[in-house]
Short mmCIF file of C-alpha atoms and ligand atoms in Angstrom, two decimals:
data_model
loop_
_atom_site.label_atom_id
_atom_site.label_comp_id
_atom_site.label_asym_id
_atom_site.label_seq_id
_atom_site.Cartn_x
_atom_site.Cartn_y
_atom_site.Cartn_z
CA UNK A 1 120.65 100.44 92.35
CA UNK A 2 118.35 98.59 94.91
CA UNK A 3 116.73 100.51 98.02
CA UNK A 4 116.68 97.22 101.23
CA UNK A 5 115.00 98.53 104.26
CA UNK A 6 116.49 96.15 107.22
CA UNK A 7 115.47 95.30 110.53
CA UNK A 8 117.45 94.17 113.22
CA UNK A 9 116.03 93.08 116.57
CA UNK A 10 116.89 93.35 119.95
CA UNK A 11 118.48 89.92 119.90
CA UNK A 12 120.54 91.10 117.26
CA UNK A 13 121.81 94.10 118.60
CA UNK A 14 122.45 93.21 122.20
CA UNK A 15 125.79 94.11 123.07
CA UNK A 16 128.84 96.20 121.29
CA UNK A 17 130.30 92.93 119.68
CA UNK A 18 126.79 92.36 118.17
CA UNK A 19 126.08 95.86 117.08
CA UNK A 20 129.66 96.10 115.16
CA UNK A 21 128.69 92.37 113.68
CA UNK A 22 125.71 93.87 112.84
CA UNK A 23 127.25 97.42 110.97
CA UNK A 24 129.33 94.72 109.02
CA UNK A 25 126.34 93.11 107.42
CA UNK A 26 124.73 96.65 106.62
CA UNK A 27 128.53 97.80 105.48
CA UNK A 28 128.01 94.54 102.94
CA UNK A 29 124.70 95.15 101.19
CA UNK A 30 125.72 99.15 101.00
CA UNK A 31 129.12 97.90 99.00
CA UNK A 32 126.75 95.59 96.79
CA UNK A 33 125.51 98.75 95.45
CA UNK A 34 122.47 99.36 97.47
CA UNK A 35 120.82 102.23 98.83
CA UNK A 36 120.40 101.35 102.82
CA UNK A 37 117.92 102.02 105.72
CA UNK A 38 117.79 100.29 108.57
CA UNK A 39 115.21 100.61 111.40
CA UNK A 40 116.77 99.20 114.39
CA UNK A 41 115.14 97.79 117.80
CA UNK A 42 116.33 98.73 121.23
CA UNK A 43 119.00 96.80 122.75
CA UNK A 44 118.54 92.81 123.98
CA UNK A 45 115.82 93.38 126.78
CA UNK A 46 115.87 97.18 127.28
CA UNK A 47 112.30 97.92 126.55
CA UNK A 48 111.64 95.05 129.66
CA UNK A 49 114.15 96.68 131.34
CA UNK A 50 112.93 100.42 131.19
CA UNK A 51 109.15 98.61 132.18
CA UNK A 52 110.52 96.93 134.83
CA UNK A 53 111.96 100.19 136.18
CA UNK A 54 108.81 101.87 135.53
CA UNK A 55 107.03 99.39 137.73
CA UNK A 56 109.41 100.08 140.31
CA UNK A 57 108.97 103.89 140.57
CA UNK A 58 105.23 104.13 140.11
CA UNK A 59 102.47 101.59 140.60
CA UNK A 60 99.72 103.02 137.53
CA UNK A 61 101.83 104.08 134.61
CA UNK A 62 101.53 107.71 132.85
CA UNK A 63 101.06 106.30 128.89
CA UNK A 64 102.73 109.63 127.52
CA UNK A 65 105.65 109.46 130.05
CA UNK A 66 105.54 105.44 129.67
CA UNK A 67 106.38 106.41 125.83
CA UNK A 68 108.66 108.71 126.39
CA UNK A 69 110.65 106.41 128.55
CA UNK A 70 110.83 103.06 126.10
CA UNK A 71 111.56 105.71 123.02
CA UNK A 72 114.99 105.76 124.70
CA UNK A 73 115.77 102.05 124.04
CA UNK A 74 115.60 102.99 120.38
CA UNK A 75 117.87 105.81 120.75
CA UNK A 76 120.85 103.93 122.38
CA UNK A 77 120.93 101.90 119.79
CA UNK A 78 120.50 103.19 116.89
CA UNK A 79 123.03 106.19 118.12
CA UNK A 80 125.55 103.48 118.66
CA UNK A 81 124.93 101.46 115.67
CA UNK A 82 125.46 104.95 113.46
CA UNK A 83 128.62 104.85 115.42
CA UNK A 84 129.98 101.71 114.38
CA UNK A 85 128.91 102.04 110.66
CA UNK A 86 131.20 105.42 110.76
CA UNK A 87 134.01 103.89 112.32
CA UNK A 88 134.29 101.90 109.60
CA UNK A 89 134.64 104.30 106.91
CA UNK A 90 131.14 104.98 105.89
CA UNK A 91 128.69 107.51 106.03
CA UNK A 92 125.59 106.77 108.16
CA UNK A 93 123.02 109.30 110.01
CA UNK A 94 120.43 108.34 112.67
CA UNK A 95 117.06 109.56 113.28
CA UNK A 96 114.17 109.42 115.67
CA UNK A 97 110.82 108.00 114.54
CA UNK A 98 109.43 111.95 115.11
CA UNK A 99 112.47 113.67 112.99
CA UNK A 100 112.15 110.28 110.11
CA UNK A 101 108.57 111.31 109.83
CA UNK A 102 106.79 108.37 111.23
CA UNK A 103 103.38 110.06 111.90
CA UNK A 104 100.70 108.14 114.11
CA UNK A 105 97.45 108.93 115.79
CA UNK A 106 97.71 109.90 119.68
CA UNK A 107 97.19 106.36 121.20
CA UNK A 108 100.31 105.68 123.37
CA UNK A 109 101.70 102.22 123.96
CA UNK A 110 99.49 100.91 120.56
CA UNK A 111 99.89 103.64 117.77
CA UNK A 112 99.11 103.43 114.28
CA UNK A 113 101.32 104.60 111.84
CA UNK A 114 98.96 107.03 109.74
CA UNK A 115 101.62 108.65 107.94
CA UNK A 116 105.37 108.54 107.02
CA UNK A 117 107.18 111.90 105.85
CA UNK A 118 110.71 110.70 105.03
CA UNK A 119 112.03 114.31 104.12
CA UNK A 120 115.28 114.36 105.83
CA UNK A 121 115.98 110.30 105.17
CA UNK A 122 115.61 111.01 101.44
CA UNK A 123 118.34 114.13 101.71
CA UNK A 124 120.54 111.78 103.31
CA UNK A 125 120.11 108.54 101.28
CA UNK A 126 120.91 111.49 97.99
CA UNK A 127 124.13 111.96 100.04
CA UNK A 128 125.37 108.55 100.39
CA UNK A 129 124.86 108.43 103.49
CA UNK A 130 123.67 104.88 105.08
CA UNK A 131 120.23 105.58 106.97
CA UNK A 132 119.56 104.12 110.58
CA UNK A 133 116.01 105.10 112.18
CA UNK A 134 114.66 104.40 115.83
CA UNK A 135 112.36 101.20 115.36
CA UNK A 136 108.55 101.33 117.60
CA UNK A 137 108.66 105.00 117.74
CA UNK A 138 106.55 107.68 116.07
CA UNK A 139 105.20 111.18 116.76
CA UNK A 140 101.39 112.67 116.93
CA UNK A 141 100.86 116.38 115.04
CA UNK A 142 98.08 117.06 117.17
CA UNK A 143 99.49 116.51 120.64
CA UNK A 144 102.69 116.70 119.33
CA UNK A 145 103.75 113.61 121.60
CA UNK A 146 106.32 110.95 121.29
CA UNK A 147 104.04 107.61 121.08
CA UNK A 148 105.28 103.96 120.52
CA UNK A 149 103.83 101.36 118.05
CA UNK A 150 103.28 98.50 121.05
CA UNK A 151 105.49 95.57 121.72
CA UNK A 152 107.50 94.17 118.51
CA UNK A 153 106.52 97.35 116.28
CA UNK A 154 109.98 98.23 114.97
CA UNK A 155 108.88 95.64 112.59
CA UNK A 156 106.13 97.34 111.55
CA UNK A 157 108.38 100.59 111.40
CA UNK A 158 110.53 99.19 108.91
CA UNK A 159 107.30 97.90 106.56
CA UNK A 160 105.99 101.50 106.75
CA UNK A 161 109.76 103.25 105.88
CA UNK A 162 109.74 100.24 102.54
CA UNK A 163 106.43 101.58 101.65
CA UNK A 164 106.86 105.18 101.62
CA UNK A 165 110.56 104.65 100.07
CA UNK A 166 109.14 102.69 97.71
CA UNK A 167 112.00 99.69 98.75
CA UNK A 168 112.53 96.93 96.34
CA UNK A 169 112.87 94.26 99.72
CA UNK A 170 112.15 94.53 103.67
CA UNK A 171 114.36 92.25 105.49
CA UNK A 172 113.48 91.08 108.81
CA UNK A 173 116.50 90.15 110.64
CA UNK A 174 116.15 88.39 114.22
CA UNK A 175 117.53 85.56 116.02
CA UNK A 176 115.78 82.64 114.00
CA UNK A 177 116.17 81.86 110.52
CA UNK A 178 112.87 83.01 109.58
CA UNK A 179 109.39 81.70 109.71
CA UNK A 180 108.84 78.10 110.99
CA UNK A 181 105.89 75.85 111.23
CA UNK A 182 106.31 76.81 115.13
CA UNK A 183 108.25 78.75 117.98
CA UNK A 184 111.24 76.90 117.77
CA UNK A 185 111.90 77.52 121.83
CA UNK A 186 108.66 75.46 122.11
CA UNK A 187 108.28 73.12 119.40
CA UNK A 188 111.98 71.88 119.00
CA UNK A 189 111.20 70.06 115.57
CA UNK A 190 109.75 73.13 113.90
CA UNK A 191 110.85 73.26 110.19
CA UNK A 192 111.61 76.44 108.36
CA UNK A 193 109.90 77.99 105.77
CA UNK A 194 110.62 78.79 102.47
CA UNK A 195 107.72 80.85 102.11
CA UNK A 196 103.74 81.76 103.28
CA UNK A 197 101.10 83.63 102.70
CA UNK A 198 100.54 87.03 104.00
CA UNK A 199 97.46 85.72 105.00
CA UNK A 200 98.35 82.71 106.93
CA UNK A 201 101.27 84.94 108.36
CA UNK A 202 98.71 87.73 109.52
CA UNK A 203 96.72 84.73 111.39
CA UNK A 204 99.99 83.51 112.95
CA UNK A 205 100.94 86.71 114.07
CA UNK A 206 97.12 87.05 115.42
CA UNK A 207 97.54 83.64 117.40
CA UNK A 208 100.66 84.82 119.32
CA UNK A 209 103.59 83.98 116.75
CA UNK A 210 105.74 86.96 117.76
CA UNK A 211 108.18 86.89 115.06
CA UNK A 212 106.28 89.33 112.95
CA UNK A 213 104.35 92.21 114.35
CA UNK A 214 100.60 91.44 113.20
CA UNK A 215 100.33 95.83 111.70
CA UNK A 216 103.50 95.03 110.54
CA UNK A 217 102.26 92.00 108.33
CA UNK A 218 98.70 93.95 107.62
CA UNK A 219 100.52 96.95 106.60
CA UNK A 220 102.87 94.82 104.00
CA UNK A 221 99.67 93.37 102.52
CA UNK A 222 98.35 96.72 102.11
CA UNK A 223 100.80 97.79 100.48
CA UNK A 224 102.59 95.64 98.53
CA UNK A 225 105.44 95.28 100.80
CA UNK A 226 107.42 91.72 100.63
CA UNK A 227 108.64 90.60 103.29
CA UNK A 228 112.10 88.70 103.74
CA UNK A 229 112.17 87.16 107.93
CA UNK A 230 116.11 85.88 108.09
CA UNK A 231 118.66 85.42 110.77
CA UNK A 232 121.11 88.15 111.18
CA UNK A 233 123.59 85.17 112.60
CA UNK A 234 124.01 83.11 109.42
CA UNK A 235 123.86 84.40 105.73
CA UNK A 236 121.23 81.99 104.31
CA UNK A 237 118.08 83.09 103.18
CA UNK A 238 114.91 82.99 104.96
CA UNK A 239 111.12 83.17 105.07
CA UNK A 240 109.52 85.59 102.00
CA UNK A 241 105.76 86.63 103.20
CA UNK A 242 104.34 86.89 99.96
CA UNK A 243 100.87 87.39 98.34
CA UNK A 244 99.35 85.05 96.20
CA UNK A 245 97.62 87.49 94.18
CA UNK A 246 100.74 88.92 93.27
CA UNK A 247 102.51 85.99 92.35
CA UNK A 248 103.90 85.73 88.44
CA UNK A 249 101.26 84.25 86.14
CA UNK A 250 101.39 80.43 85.89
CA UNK A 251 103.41 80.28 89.48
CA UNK A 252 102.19 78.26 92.28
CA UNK A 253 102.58 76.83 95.27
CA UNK A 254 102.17 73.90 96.53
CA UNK A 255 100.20 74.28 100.04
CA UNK A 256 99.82 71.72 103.33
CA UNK A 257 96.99 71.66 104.93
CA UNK A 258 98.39 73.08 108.40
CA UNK A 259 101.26 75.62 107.39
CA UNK A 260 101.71 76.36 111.21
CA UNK A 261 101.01 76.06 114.99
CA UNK A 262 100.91 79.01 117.34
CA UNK A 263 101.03 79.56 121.30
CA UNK A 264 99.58 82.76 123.46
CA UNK A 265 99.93 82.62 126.71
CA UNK A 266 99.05 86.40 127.04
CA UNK A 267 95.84 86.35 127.57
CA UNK A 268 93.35 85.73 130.81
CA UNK A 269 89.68 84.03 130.56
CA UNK A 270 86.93 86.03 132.28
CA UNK A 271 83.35 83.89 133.50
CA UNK A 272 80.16 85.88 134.20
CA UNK A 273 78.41 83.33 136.36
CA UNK A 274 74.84 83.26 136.07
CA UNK A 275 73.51 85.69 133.86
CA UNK A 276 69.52 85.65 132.84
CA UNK A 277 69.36 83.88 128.88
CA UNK A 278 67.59 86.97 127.62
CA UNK A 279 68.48 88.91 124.44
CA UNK A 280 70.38 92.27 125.40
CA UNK A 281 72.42 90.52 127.48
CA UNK A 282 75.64 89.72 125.64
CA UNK A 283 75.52 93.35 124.30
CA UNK A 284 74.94 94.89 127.60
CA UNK A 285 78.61 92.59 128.77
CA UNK A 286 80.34 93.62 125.66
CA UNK A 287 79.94 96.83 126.13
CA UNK A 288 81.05 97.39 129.21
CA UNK A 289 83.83 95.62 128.61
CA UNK A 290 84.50 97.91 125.34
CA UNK A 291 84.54 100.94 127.30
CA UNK A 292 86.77 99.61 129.97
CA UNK A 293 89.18 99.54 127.03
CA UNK A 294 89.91 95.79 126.40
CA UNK A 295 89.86 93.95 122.94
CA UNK A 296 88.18 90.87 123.51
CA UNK A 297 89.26 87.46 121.89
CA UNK A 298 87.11 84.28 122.10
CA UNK A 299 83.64 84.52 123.37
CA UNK A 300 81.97 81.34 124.07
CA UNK A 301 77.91 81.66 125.54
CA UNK A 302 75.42 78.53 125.55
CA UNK A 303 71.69 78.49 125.73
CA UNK A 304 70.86 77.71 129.23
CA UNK A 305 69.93 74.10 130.02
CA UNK A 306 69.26 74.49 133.36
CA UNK A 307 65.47 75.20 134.60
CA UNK A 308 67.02 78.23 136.12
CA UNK A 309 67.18 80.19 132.62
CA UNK A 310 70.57 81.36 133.57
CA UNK A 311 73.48 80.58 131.61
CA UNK A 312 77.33 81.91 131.64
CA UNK A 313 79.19 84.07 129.26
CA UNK A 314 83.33 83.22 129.05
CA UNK A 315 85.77 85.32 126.93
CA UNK A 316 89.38 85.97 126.37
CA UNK A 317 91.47 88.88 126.39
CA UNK A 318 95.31 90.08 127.23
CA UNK A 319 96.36 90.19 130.92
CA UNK A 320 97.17 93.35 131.06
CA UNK A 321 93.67 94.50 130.48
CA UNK A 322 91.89 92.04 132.83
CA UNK A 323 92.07 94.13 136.01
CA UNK A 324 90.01 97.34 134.16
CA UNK A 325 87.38 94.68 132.16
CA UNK A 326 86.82 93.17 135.98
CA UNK A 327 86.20 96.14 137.88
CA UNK A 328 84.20 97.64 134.84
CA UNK A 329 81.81 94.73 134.89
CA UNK A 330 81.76 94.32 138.53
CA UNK A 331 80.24 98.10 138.61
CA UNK A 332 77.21 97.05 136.02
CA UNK A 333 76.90 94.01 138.23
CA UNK A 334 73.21 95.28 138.90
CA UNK A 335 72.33 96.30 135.38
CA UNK A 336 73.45 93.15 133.84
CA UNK A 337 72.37 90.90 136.93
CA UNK A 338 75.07 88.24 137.26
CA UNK A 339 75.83 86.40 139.86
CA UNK A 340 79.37 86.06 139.85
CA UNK A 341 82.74 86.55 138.08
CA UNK A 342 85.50 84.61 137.84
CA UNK A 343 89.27 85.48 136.63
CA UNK A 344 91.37 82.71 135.04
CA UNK A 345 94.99 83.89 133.83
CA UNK A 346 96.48 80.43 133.72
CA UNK A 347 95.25 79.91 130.54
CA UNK A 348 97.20 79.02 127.24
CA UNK A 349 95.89 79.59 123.69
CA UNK A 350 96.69 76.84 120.79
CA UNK A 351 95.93 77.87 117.24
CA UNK A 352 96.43 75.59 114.13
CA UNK A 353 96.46 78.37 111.05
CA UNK A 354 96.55 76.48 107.17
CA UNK A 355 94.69 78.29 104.12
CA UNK A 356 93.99 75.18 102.81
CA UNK A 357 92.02 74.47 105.38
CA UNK A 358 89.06 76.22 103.51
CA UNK A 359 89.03 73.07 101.35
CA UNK A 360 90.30 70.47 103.40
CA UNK A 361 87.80 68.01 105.53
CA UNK A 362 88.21 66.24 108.88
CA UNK A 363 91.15 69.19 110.20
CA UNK A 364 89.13 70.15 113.25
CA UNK A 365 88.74 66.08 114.18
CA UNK A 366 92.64 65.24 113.64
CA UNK A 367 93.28 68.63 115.85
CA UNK A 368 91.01 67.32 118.74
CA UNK A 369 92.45 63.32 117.93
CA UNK A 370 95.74 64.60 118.70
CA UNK A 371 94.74 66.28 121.88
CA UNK A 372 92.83 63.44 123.19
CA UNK A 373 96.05 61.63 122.81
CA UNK A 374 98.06 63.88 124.40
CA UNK A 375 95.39 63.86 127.38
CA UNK A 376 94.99 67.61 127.18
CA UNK A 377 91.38 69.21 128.29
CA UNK A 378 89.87 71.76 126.01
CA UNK A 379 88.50 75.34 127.63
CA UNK A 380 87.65 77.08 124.79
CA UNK A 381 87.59 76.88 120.92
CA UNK A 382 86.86 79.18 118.00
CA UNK A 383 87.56 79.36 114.63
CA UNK A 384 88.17 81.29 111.30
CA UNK A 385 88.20 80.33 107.76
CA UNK A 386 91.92 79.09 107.93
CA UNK A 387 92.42 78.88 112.20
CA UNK A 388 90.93 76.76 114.49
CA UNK A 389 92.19 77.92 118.01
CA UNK A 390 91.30 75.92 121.83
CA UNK A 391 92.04 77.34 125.05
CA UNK A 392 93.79 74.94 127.36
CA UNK A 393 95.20 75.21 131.13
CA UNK A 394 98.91 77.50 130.50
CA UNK A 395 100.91 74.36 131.58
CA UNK A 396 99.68 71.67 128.82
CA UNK A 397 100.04 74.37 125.59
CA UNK A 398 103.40 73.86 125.10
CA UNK A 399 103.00 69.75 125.41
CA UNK A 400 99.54 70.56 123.36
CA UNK A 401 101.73 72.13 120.60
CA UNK A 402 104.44 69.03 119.65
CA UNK A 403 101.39 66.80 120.01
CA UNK A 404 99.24 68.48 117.28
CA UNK A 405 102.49 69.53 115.05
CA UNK A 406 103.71 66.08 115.08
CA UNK A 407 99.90 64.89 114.26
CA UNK A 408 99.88 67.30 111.09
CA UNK A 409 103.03 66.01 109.90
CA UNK A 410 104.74 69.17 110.80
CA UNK A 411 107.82 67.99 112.55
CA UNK A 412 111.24 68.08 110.59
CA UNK A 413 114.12 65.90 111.09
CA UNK A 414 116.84 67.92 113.24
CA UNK A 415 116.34 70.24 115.55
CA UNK A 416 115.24 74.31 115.26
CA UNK A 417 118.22 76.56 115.95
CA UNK A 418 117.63 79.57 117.83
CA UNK A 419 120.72 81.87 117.45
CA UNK A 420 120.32 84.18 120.39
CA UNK A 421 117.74 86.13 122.75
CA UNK A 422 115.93 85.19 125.86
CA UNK A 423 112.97 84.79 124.53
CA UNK A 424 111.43 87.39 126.75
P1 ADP B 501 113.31 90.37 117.43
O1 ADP B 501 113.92 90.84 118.71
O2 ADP B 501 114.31 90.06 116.37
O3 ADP B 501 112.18 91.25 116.95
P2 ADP B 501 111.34 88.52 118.47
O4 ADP B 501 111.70 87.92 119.79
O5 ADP B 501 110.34 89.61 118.44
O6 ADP B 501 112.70 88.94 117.76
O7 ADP B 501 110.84 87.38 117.46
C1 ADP B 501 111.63 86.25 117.21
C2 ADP B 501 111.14 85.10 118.09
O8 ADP B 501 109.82 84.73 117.69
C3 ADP B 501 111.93 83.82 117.95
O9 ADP B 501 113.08 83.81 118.76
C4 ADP B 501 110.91 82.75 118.35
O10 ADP B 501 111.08 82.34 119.70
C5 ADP B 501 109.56 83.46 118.22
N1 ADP B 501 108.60 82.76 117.34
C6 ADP B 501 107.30 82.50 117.65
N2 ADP B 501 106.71 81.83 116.67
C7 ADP B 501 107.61 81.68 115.68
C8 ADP B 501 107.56 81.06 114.38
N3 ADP B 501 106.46 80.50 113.90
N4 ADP B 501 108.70 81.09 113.63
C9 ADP B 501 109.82 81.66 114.11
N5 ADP B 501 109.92 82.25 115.33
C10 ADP B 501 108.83 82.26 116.11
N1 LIG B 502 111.85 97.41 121.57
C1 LIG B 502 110.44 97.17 121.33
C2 LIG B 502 109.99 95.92 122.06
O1 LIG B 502 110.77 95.29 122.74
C3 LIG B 502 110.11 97.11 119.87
C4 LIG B 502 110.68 95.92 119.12
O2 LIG B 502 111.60 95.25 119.59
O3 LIG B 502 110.20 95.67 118.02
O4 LIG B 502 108.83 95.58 121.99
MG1 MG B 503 110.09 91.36 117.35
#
């Protein structure tokens, strides 16, 4: 007998017809002789629902209260999807993330699973019983708090329940058909893949490919976890995330130079105008922006050309910690002696991810061919061993993407289906 851990999505589970489609599919692999657990996200767009109403009431958020709120989401649904597993004649018992034993540190809105105690899933997997836990939740000893995983971590809640439960397969089931060379809502001519590297998957994830949580992915790869992305609207089989290093002897595969493209349009640019060219200087930024609490992305400083000796320091990081960096730096304006700042959040983020790229020449020039072509200006650009990223203006990514996935030989021959979801 096989232990499958199973995901389902918001998408997935959006309404009652959905959630009963959904109990048949877990009803199925139970009566193919499996052991079941399922961790199960809140319902359609609940969690932007509950934020939304959050908004409404209060202008500056409480983060424990804030998690105590979105923890319901979970709740409805896994309550109801318990519910409709029963109803049909088979046993099935659903927990919270704090009574499954998902243990993280005390950081609300972004915890880290740091343990997982599945005591009372294990009694009720030895009585038959089908197991259905709250996705994106967990539970801190030491404040003894309800905290939340941030956005999209009921994926990484069902990679930490496969771990501990030792699962032979953790299915991710949303409302694609797994892993394509792009967001099919952007790049219509994305192709599905059969497989790809945890590796390339972790960058993708990085870059702003939402369909796997990036712990979720890093947490797999720690721990031996394959991964299985699939639609929960058709039966055929999706994306495995697999490691190389664990692949059978004498099994390869054969690799592309670009596996995928990726879009972010979460994050804002920041510009410290006019800042002396003297060392201390980027440290003396960077830290203030550390302690205002935001995790900085692309940094891009020059030597200063001008006679002045003053040059300017631009860097990325998500909107929603723009407003703290801002008023952070704008208090050390004296210390660091800037001139200016400027705030930028029309800004999208194109990354081209490929781990052949390590041995591959002349990537980075087709990239910035293709752009040419498409007449698209370039902000910013970094890159890693197997990701070169640019920053562009937020209304040319999308137009940015097809061009460079068509230039890379990406695009398939019929369009991507997306099943479901507003892509919220
Ligand atoms: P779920 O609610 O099932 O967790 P998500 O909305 O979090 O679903 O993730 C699925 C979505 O991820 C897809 O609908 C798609 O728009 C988006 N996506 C972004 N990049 C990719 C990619 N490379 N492959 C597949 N889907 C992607
Ligand atoms: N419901 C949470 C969210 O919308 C968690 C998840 O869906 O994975 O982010
Ligand atoms: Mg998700």
């Amino acid at each position: 007998m096989s232990l499958i851990v199973q995901k389902f999505g918001g998408s997935s589970v959006a309404d009652a017809e959905s959630i009963k489609r959904v109990a048949k599919r877990i009803v199925d692999t139970r009566k193919a002789g499996n052991d079941v657990v399922v961790a199960v996200s809140a319902m359609g767009d609940t969690t932007d629902d509950l934020l939304d109403l959050a908004a409404a009431v209060a202008p500056i958020q409480a983060p424990r209260e804030l998690d105590m709120l979105l923890s319901a989401g979970e709740r409805i649904s896994m309550a109801l999807l318990a519910l409709a597993i029963k109803s049909m004649g088979y046993e099935a018992r659903s927990y919270t993330g704090s009574q499954a034993g998902m243990i993280t540190d005390a950081v609300h809105g972004a915890a880290r699973i740091v343990d997982v105690t599945p005591v009372r899933l294990r009694e009720a997997l030895d009585d038959g019983a089908i197991v259905i836990v709250a996705g994106f939740q967990g539970f801190n000893r030491d404040t003894r708090d309800i905290t939340t995983l941030g956005r999209g971590g009921s994926d990484t809640t069902a990679v930490a329940l496969a771990a501990a439960l030792q699962a032979d397969v953790c299915e991710i089931y949303t409302d694609v058909d797994g892993v394509f060379t792009s967001d099919p809502r952007v790049v219509a001519k994305a192709r599905k893949l059969d497989r790809i590297t945890s590796e390339e998957m972790l960058e993708l994830a990085g870059s702003g490919a939402k369909v796997l949580h990036i712990r979720a992915v890093e947490y797999a790869r720690r721990h031996g976890v394959t991964l299985h992305v699939r639609s929960s609207f058709t039966p055929d089989e999706g994306t495995i995330v697999y490691d190389p290093a664990r692949l059978p002897e004498g099994e390869t595969v054969e690799e592309s130079v670009i596996t995928g493209v990726a879009v972010d349009l979460s994050e804002a640019k920041i510009t410290i105008v006019g800042v002396p060219d003297v060392p201390g200087v980027a440290a003396n930024v960077f830290t203030t922006v550390a302690k205002s609490g935001a995790n900085v992305d692309m940094i891009v400083q020059n030597v200063s050309a001008a006679a002045t000796g003053l040059t300017d320091i631009s860097f990325t990081l998500p909107k929603s910690e723009g407003q703290a960096a801002l008023s952070a730096l704008q208090r050390e304006q004296e210390a660091i002696r800037f001139q200016s700042l400027q705030y930028d959040d029309q800004i999208g983020k194109l990354s081209v991810v490929g781990a052949a790229m390590r041995s591959a020449t002349g990537v980075s020039a087709k990239f910035f061919e293709a752009l040419f072509a498409a007449g698209i200006n370039i902000e910013m650009i970094t890159t890693s061993e197997i990701r070169i990223s640019v920053v562009t203006h937020a209304d040319s990514v999308n137009d940015a993407a097809r061009a460079v996935h068509a230039a890379f030989g990406l695009d398939g021959d019929t369009d991507a289906v997306v099943h479901a979801g507003t892509g919220r």
